[in-house]
CSV table of N, CA and C in Angstrom, one decimal:
chain,number,residue,atom,x,y,z
A,1,UNK,N,0.9,-1.2,0.0
A,1,UNK,CA,0.0,0.0,0.0
A,1,UNK,C,0.9,1.2,0.0
A,2,UNK,N,0.5,2.3,-0.7
A,2,UNK,CA,1.2,3.5,-0.8
A,2,UNK,C,1.5,4.1,0.6
A,3,UNK,N,2.5,4.9,0.7
A,3,UNK,CA,2.9,5.5,1.9
A,3,UNK,C,2.1,6.8,2.2
A,4,UNK,N,0.8,6.6,2.3
A,4,UNK,CA,-0.1,7.8,2.5
A,4,UNK,C,-0.9,7.6,3.8
A,5,UNK,N,-1.0,8.7,4.5
A,5,UNK,CA,-1.8,8.7,5.7
A,5,UNK,C,-2.9,9.8,5.6
A,6,UNK,N,-3.8,9.8,6.5
A,6,UNK,CA,-4.9,10.8,6.5
A,6,UNK,C,-4.9,11.5,7.8
A,7,UNK,N,-5.1,12.8,7.7
A,7,UNK,CA,-5.3,13.7,8.9
A,7,UNK,C,-6.6,14.4,8.8
A,8,UNK,N,-7.3,14.4,9.9
A,8,UNK,CA,-8.6,15.1,9.9
A,8,UNK,C,-8.6,16.1,11.1
A,9,UNK,N,-8.9,17.3,10.8
A,9,UNK,CA,-8.9,18.4,11.8
A,9,UNK,C,-10.3,19.1,11.8
A,10,UNK,N,-10.9,19.0,12.9
A,10,UNK,CA,-12.3,19.6,13.1
A,10,UNK,C,-12.3,20.5,14.3
A,11,UNK,N,-13.2,21.4,14.4
A,11,UNK,CA,-13.5,22.2,15.5
A,11,UNK,C,-14.2,21.5,16.6
A,12,UNK,N,-14.7,20.3,16.3
A,12,UNK,CA,-15.5,19.5,17.2
A,12,UNK,C,-14.9,18.1,17.4
A,13,UNK,N,-14.7,17.7,18.6
A,13,UNK,CA,-14.2,16.3,18.9
A,13,UNK,C,-15.2,15.3,18.3
A,14,UNK,N,-16.5,15.6,18.5
A,14,UNK,CA,-17.5,14.6,18.0
A,14,UNK,C,-17.5,14.5,16.5
A,15,UNK,N,-17.3,15.6,15.8
A,15,UNK,CA,-17.3,15.5,14.3
A,15,UNK,C,-16.1,14.8,13.9
A,16,UNK,N,-14.9,15.1,14.4
A,16,UNK,CA,-13.7,14.4,14.0
A,16,UNK,C,-13.8,12.9,14.3
A,17,UNK,N,-14.3,12.5,15.5
A,17,UNK,CA,-14.4,11.1,15.8
A,17,UNK,C,-15.5,10.4,14.9
A,18,UNK,N,-16.5,11.1,14.6
A,18,UNK,CA,-17.6,10.5,13.7
A,18,UNK,C,-17.0,10.2,12.3
A,19,UNK,N,-16.3,11.2,11.8
A,19,UNK,CA,-15.7,11.0,10.5
A,19,UNK,C,-14.7,9.8,10.5
A,20,UNK,N,-13.9,9.7,11.5
A,20,UNK,CA,-13.0,8.6,11.6
A,20,UNK,C,-13.7,7.3,11.7
A,21,UNK,N,-14.7,7.2,12.6
A,21,UNK,CA,-15.5,6.0,12.7
A,21,UNK,C,-16.1,5.5,11.4
A,22,UNK,N,-16.6,6.5,10.6
A,22,UNK,CA,-17.2,6.1,9.3
A,22,UNK,C,-16.2,5.6,8.4
A,23,UNK,N,-15.1,6.3,8.3
A,23,UNK,CA,-14.0,5.9,7.3
A,23,UNK,C,-13.4,4.6,7.7
A,24,UNK,N,-13.2,4.3,8.9
A,24,UNK,CA,-12.6,3.0,9.3
A,24,UNK,C,-13.5,1.8,9.0
A,25,UNK,N,-14.8,2.1,8.8
A,25,UNK,CA,-15.7,1.0,8.3
A,25,UNK,C,-15.3,0.4,7.0
A,26,UNK,N,-14.7,1.3,6.1
A,26,UNK,CA,-14.4,0.9,4.8
A,26,UNK,C,-12.9,0.8,4.5
A,27,UNK,N,-12.1,1.3,5.4
A,27,UNK,CA,-10.6,1.4,5.2
A,27,UNK,C,-9.9,1.2,6.5
A,28,UNK,N,-9.9,-0.1,6.9
A,28,UNK,CA,-9.3,-0.4,8.2
A,28,UNK,C,-7.7,-0.4,8.2
A,29,UNK,N,-7.1,-0.4,7.0
A,29,UNK,CA,-5.7,-0.5,6.9
A,29,UNK,C,-5.0,0.9,6.6
A,30,UNK,N,-5.8,1.9,6.5
A,30,UNK,CA,-5.3,3.3,6.2
A,30,UNK,C,-5.1,4.0,7.6
A,31,UNK,N,-3.9,4.5,7.7
A,31,UNK,CA,-3.5,5.2,8.9
A,31,UNK,C,-4.2,6.6,9.0
A,32,UNK,N,-5.0,6.8,10.0
A,32,UNK,CA,-5.7,8.1,10.2
A,32,UNK,C,-5.3,8.6,11.6
A,33,UNK,N,-5.0,9.9,11.6
A,33,UNK,CA,-4.8,10.6,12.9
A,33,UNK,C,-5.8,11.8,12.8
A,34,UNK,N,-6.2,12.2,13.9
A,34,UNK,CA,-7.3,13.3,13.9
A,34,UNK,C,-7.3,14.1,15.2
A,35,UNK,N,-7.8,15.2,15.1
A,35,UNK,CA,-8.0,16.1,16.3
A,35,UNK,C,-9.3,16.8,16.1
A,36,UNK,N,-10.0,17.0,17.2
A,36,UNK,CA,-11.2,17.8,17.2
A,36,UNK,C,-11.4,18.6,18.5
A,37,UNK,N,-11.6,19.9,18.4
A,37,UNK,CA,-11.8,20.7,19.5
A,37,UNK,C,-10.6,21.2,20.2
A,38,UNK,N,-10.8,21.8,21.3
A,38,UNK,CA,-9.7,22.4,22.1
A,38,UNK,C,-9.2,21.4,23.2
A,39,UNK,N,-8.1,21.7,23.8
A,39,UNK,CA,-7.6,20.9,24.9
A,39,UNK,C,-8.6,20.7,26.0
A,40,UNK,N,-9.4,21.7,26.3
A,40,UNK,CA,-10.3,21.6,27.4
A,40,UNK,C,-11.7,21.1,27.0
A,41,UNK,N,-11.8,20.5,25.8
A,41,UNK,CA,-13.0,19.9,25.3
A,41,UNK,C,-14.0,20.9,24.6
A,42,UNK,N,-13.5,22.1,24.4
A,42,UNK,CA,-14.4,23.1,23.8
A,42,UNK,C,-14.3,23.1,22.2
A,43,UNK,N,-15.0,24.0,21.6
A,43,UNK,CA,-15.0,24.1,20.2
A,43,UNK,C,-13.8,25.0,19.7
A,44,UNK,N,-13.1,24.5,18.7
A,44,UNK,CA,-12.0,25.3,18.2
A,44,UNK,C,-10.8,24.4,17.8
A,45,UNK,N,-9.7,25.0,17.3
A,45,UNK,CA,-8.5,24.3,16.9
A,45,UNK,C,-7.3,25.1,17.4
A,46,UNK,N,-6.2,24.4,17.4
A,46,UNK,CA,-4.9,25.1,17.8
A,46,UNK,C,-3.8,24.5,17.0
A,47,UNK,N,-2.8,25.3,16.7
A,47,UNK,CA,-1.6,24.9,16.0
A,47,UNK,C,-1.0,23.7,16.6
A,48,UNK,N,-0.8,23.7,18.0
A,48,UNK,CA,-0.1,22.7,18.7
A,48,UNK,C,-0.8,21.3,18.5
A,49,UNK,N,-2.1,21.3,18.6
A,49,UNK,CA,-2.9,20.1,18.5
A,49,UNK,C,-2.9,19.5,17.1
A,50,UNK,N,-2.9,20.4,16.1
A,50,UNK,CA,-2.9,20.0,14.7
A,50,UNK,C,-1.5,19.4,14.4
A,51,UNK,N,-0.4,20.1,14.9
A,51,UNK,CA,0.9,19.7,14.7
A,51,UNK,C,1.1,18.3,15.3
A,52,UNK,N,0.6,18.1,16.5
A,52,UNK,CA,0.7,16.8,17.2
A,52,UNK,C,0.1,15.6,16.4
A,53,UNK,N,-1.0,15.8,15.7
A,53,UNK,CA,-1.6,14.7,15.0
A,53,UNK,C,-0.9,14.5,13.6
A,54,UNK,N,-0.4,15.6,13.1
A,54,UNK,CA,0.4,15.4,11.9
A,54,UNK,C,1.7,14.6,12.2
A,55,UNK,N,2.3,15.0,13.2
A,55,UNK,CA,3.6,14.2,13.6
A,55,UNK,C,3.3,12.8,14.1
A,56,UNK,N,2.1,12.6,14.7
A,56,UNK,CA,1.8,11.3,15.2
A,56,UNK,C,1.5,10.3,14.1
A,57,UNK,N,1.2,10.8,12.9
A,57,UNK,CA,0.9,9.9,11.7
A,57,UNK,C,2.3,9.5,11.2
A,58,UNK,N,2.5,8.2,11.1
A,58,UNK,CA,3.8,7.6,10.7
A,58,UNK,C,4.1,7.8,9.2
A,59,UNK,N,3.1,8.2,8.4
A,59,UNK,CA,3.3,8.3,7.0
A,59,UNK,C,4.0,9.7,6.7
A,60,UNK,N,4.8,9.7,5.6
A,60,UNK,CA,5.5,10.9,5.2
A,60,UNK,C,4.6,11.7,4.2
A,61,UNK,N,3.6,11.2,3.6
A,61,UNK,CA,2.7,11.9,2.7
A,61,UNK,C,1.3,11.8,3.4
A,62,UNK,N,0.7,13.0,3.6
A,62,UNK,CA,-0.5,13.1,4.3
A,62,UNK,C,-1.6,13.8,3.4
A,63,UNK,N,-2.8,13.2,3.4
A,63,UNK,CA,-3.9,13.9,2.9
A,63,UNK,C,-4.7,14.5,4.1
A,64,UNK,N,-4.8,15.8,4.1
A,64,UNK,CA,-5.4,16.5,5.3
A,64,UNK,C,-6.7,17.1,4.9
A,65,UNK,N,-7.7,17.0,5.8
A,65,UNK,CA,-9.0,17.4,5.7
A,65,UNK,C,-9.4,18.3,6.9
A,66,UNK,N,-10.2,19.3,6.6
A,66,UNK,CA,-10.6,20.2,7.7
A,66,UNK,C,-12.1,20.6,7.6
A,67,UNK,N,-12.6,21.2,8.6
A,67,UNK,CA,-14.0,21.6,8.6
A,67,UNK,C,-14.2,23.1,8.3
A,68,UNK,N,-13.5,23.9,9.0
A,68,UNK,CA,-13.7,25.4,8.9
A,68,UNK,C,-12.4,26.1,8.9
A,69,UNK,N,-12.5,27.4,8.8
A,69,UNK,CA,-11.4,28.3,8.5
A,69,UNK,C,-10.2,28.2,9.4
A,70,UNK,N,-10.3,28.2,10.7
A,70,UNK,CA,-9.1,28.2,11.6
A,70,UNK,C,-8.5,26.8,11.5
A,71,UNK,N,-9.2,25.7,11.2
A,71,UNK,CA,-8.6,24.4,11.1
A,71,UNK,C,-7.8,24.4,9.8
A,72,UNK,N,-8.2,25.1,8.7
A,72,UNK,CA,-7.5,25.2,7.5
A,72,UNK,C,-6.2,26.0,7.8
A,73,UNK,N,-6.4,27.2,8.5
A,73,UNK,CA,-5.2,28.0,8.8
A,73,UNK,C,-4.2,27.3,9.6
A,74,UNK,N,-4.6,26.5,10.6
A,74,UNK,CA,-3.6,25.8,11.4
A,74,UNK,C,-2.9,24.7,10.6
A,75,UNK,N,-3.7,24.0,9.7
A,75,UNK,CA,-3.1,23.0,8.8
A,75,UNK,C,-2.0,23.7,7.9
A,76,UNK,N,-2.3,24.8,7.4
A,76,UNK,CA,-1.4,25.6,6.5
A,76,UNK,C,-0.1,25.9,7.3
A,77,UNK,N,-0.3,26.4,8.5
A,77,UNK,CA,0.9,26.7,9.3
A,77,UNK,C,1.7,25.5,9.7
A,78,UNK,N,1.1,24.4,10.0
A,78,UNK,CA,1.8,23.2,10.3
A,78,UNK,C,2.5,22.7,9.1
A,79,UNK,N,1.9,22.8,7.9
A,79,UNK,CA,2.6,22.4,6.7
A,79,UNK,C,3.9,23.2,6.5
A,80,UNK,N,4.0,24.4,6.9
A,80,UNK,CA,5.2,25.2,6.8
A,80,UNK,C,6.3,24.7,7.7
A,81,UNK,N,5.9,24.1,8.8
A,81,UNK,CA,6.9,23.7,9.8
A,81,UNK,C,7.2,22.2,9.8
A,82,UNK,N,6.5,21.4,8.9
A,82,UNK,CA,6.7,20.0,8.9
A,82,UNK,C,7.5,19.5,7.7
A,83,UNK,N,8.3,18.5,7.9
A,83,UNK,CA,9.1,17.9,6.8
A,83,UNK,C,8.2,16.9,6.0
A,84,UNK,N,7.0,16.7,6.4
A,84,UNK,CA,6.1,15.8,5.6
A,84,UNK,C,5.5,16.5,4.5
A,85,UNK,N,5.1,15.8,3.5
A,85,UNK,CA,4.3,16.3,2.3
A,85,UNK,C,2.9,16.3,2.7
A,86,UNK,N,2.2,17.4,2.8
A,86,UNK,CA,0.9,17.5,3.3
A,86,UNK,C,0.0,18.1,2.2
A,87,UNK,N,-1.0,17.4,1.7
A,87,UNK,CA,-1.9,17.8,0.7
A,87,UNK,C,-3.2,18.3,1.5
A,88,UNK,N,-3.4,19.6,1.6
A,88,UNK,CA,-4.6,20.1,2.2
A,88,UNK,C,-5.7,20.0,1.2
A,89,UNK,N,-6.8,19.4,1.5
A,89,UNK,CA,-7.9,19.2,0.5
A,89,UNK,C,-9.1,20.1,0.9
A,90,UNK,N,-9.6,20.8,-0.1
A,90,UNK,CA,-10.7,21.8,0.1
A,90,UNK,C,-12.0,21.1,-0.3
A,91,UNK,N,-12.3,20.0,0.4
A,91,UNK,CA,-13.5,19.2,0.1
A,91,UNK,C,-14.4,19.0,1.3
A,92,UNK,N,-15.6,18.5,1.2
A,92,UNK,CA,-16.4,18.2,2.3
A,92,UNK,C,-15.7,17.3,3.4
A,93,UNK,N,-15.9,17.6,4.6
A,93,UNK,CA,-15.2,16.9,5.7
A,93,UNK,C,-15.6,15.4,5.8
A,94,UNK,N,-16.7,15.0,5.3
A,94,UNK,CA,-17.1,13.6,5.4
A,94,UNK,C,-16.7,12.9,4.0
A,95,UNK,N,-17.2,13.5,2.9
A,95,UNK,CA,-17.0,12.9,1.6
A,95,UNK,C,-15.5,12.8,1.2
A,96,UNK,N,-14.7,13.8,1.6
A,96,UNK,CA,-13.3,13.8,1.2
A,96,UNK,C,-12.5,12.7,1.8
A,97,UNK,N,-12.5,12.6,3.1
A,97,UNK,CA,-11.7,11.5,3.8
A,97,UNK,C,-12.3,10.1,3.4
A,98,UNK,N,-13.6,10.0,3.3
A,98,UNK,CA,-14.2,8.7,2.9
A,98,UNK,C,-13.7,8.3,1.6
A,99,UNK,N,-13.8,9.2,0.6
A,99,UNK,CA,-13.4,8.9,-0.8
A,99,UNK,C,-11.9,8.5,-0.8
A,100,UNK,N,-11.0,9.3,-0.2
A,100,UNK,CA,-9.6,9.1,-0.2
A,100,UNK,C,-9.2,7.8,0.5
A,101,UNK,N,-9.8,7.5,1.6
A,101,UNK,CA,-9.5,6.3,2.3
A,101,UNK,C,-10.0,5.0,1.6
A,102,UNK,N,-11.2,5.1,1.0
A,102,UNK,CA,-11.7,4.0,0.3
A,102,UNK,C,-10.8,3.7,-0.9
A,103,UNK,N,-10.4,4.7,-1.7
A,103,UNK,CA,-9.6,4.5,-2.8
A,103,UNK,C,-8.2,3.9,-2.4
A,104,UNK,N,-7.7,4.5,-1.3
A,104,UNK,CA,-6.4,4.1,-0.8
A,104,UNK,C,-6.4,2.6,-0.4
A,105,UNK,N,-7.5,2.3,0.4
A,105,UNK,CA,-7.6,0.9,0.8
A,105,UNK,C,-7.7,-0.1,-0.4
A,106,UNK,N,-8.3,0.4,-1.5
A,106,UNK,CA,-8.4,-0.4,-2.7
A,106,UNK,C,-7.2,-0.5,-3.5
A,107,UNK,N,-6.1,0.2,-3.1
A,107,UNK,CA,-4.9,0.2,-3.8
A,107,UNK,C,-4.6,1.3,-4.9
A,108,UNK,N,-5.5,2.3,-4.9
A,108,UNK,CA,-5.3,3.4,-5.9
A,108,UNK,C,-4.0,4.1,-5.6
A,109,UNK,N,-3.4,4.6,-6.6
A,109,UNK,CA,-2.2,5.4,-6.5
A,109,UNK,C,-2.6,6.8,-6.1
A,110,UNK,N,-1.6,7.5,-5.5
A,110,UNK,CA,-1.8,8.9,-5.0
A,110,UNK,C,-2.4,9.8,-6.1
A,111,UNK,N,-1.9,9.8,-7.3
A,111,UNK,CA,-2.4,10.6,-8.3
A,111,UNK,C,-3.8,10.4,-8.6
A,112,UNK,N,-4.3,9.2,-8.6
A,112,UNK,CA,-5.7,8.9,-8.8
A,112,UNK,C,-6.6,9.4,-7.6
A,113,UNK,N,-6.1,9.2,-6.4
A,113,UNK,CA,-6.8,9.7,-5.3
A,113,UNK,C,-7.0,11.2,-5.3
A,114,UNK,N,-5.9,11.9,-5.6
A,114,UNK,CA,-5.9,13.4,-5.7
A,114,UNK,C,-6.8,13.8,-6.8
A,115,UNK,N,-6.9,13.1,-7.9
A,115,UNK,CA,-7.8,13.4,-9.0
A,115,UNK,C,-9.3,13.3,-8.6
A,116,UNK,N,-9.6,12.3,-7.9
A,116,UNK,CA,-10.9,12.1,-7.4
A,116,UNK,C,-11.3,13.2,-6.4
A,117,UNK,N,-10.3,13.6,-5.5
A,117,UNK,CA,-10.6,14.6,-4.5
A,117,UNK,C,-10.8,16.0,-5.2
A,118,UNK,N,-10.1,16.2,-6.3
A,118,UNK,CA,-10.3,17.4,-7.1
A,118,UNK,C,-11.7,17.6,-7.6
A,119,UNK,N,-12.3,16.5,-7.9
A,119,UNK,CA,-13.7,16.5,-8.4
A,119,UNK,C,-14.7,16.9,-7.3
A,120,UNK,N,-14.3,16.8,-6.0
A,120,UNK,CA,-15.1,17.1,-4.9
A,120,UNK,C,-14.8,18.5,-4.3
A,121,UNK,N,-13.9,19.2,-4.9
A,121,UNK,CA,-13.4,20.5,-4.4
A,121,UNK,C,-14.6,21.5,-4.3
A,122,UNK,N,-14.6,22.2,-3.1
A,122,UNK,CA,-15.6,23.2,-2.8
A,122,UNK,C,-15.0,24.5,-3.3
A,123,UNK,N,-15.8,25.2,-4.1
A,123,UNK,CA,-15.4,26.6,-4.5
A,123,UNK,C,-16.2,27.6,-3.7
A,124,UNK,N,-15.4,28.4,-3.0
A,124,UNK,CA,-16.1,29.4,-2.1
A,124,UNK,C,-15.8,30.8,-2.7
């Protein structure tokens, strides 16, 4: 299997956990790290928590997914400080990781996964 992992960043612990639960139903062999909410259990994101889940993922190439603005901002900042290759995907928080993980589990190459994700891209 390709050396790709998935990172999910949400403002909510429950959203992040729910996405991971759903994805793991179809992609048990794909490495997923995630974070949702603040250290004290509130709603929000932080650079430190996002950096921790990026570094906790053993894969060197990561497909990253987020729910809202500051999650995106923190992912972008972490990308600047990480030696890993991080592809931040501007796609729906459920459909994006589900699509990527399903394709990856099935043996699709990174280029094919990124092409499918491009079709889901949200234009704001």
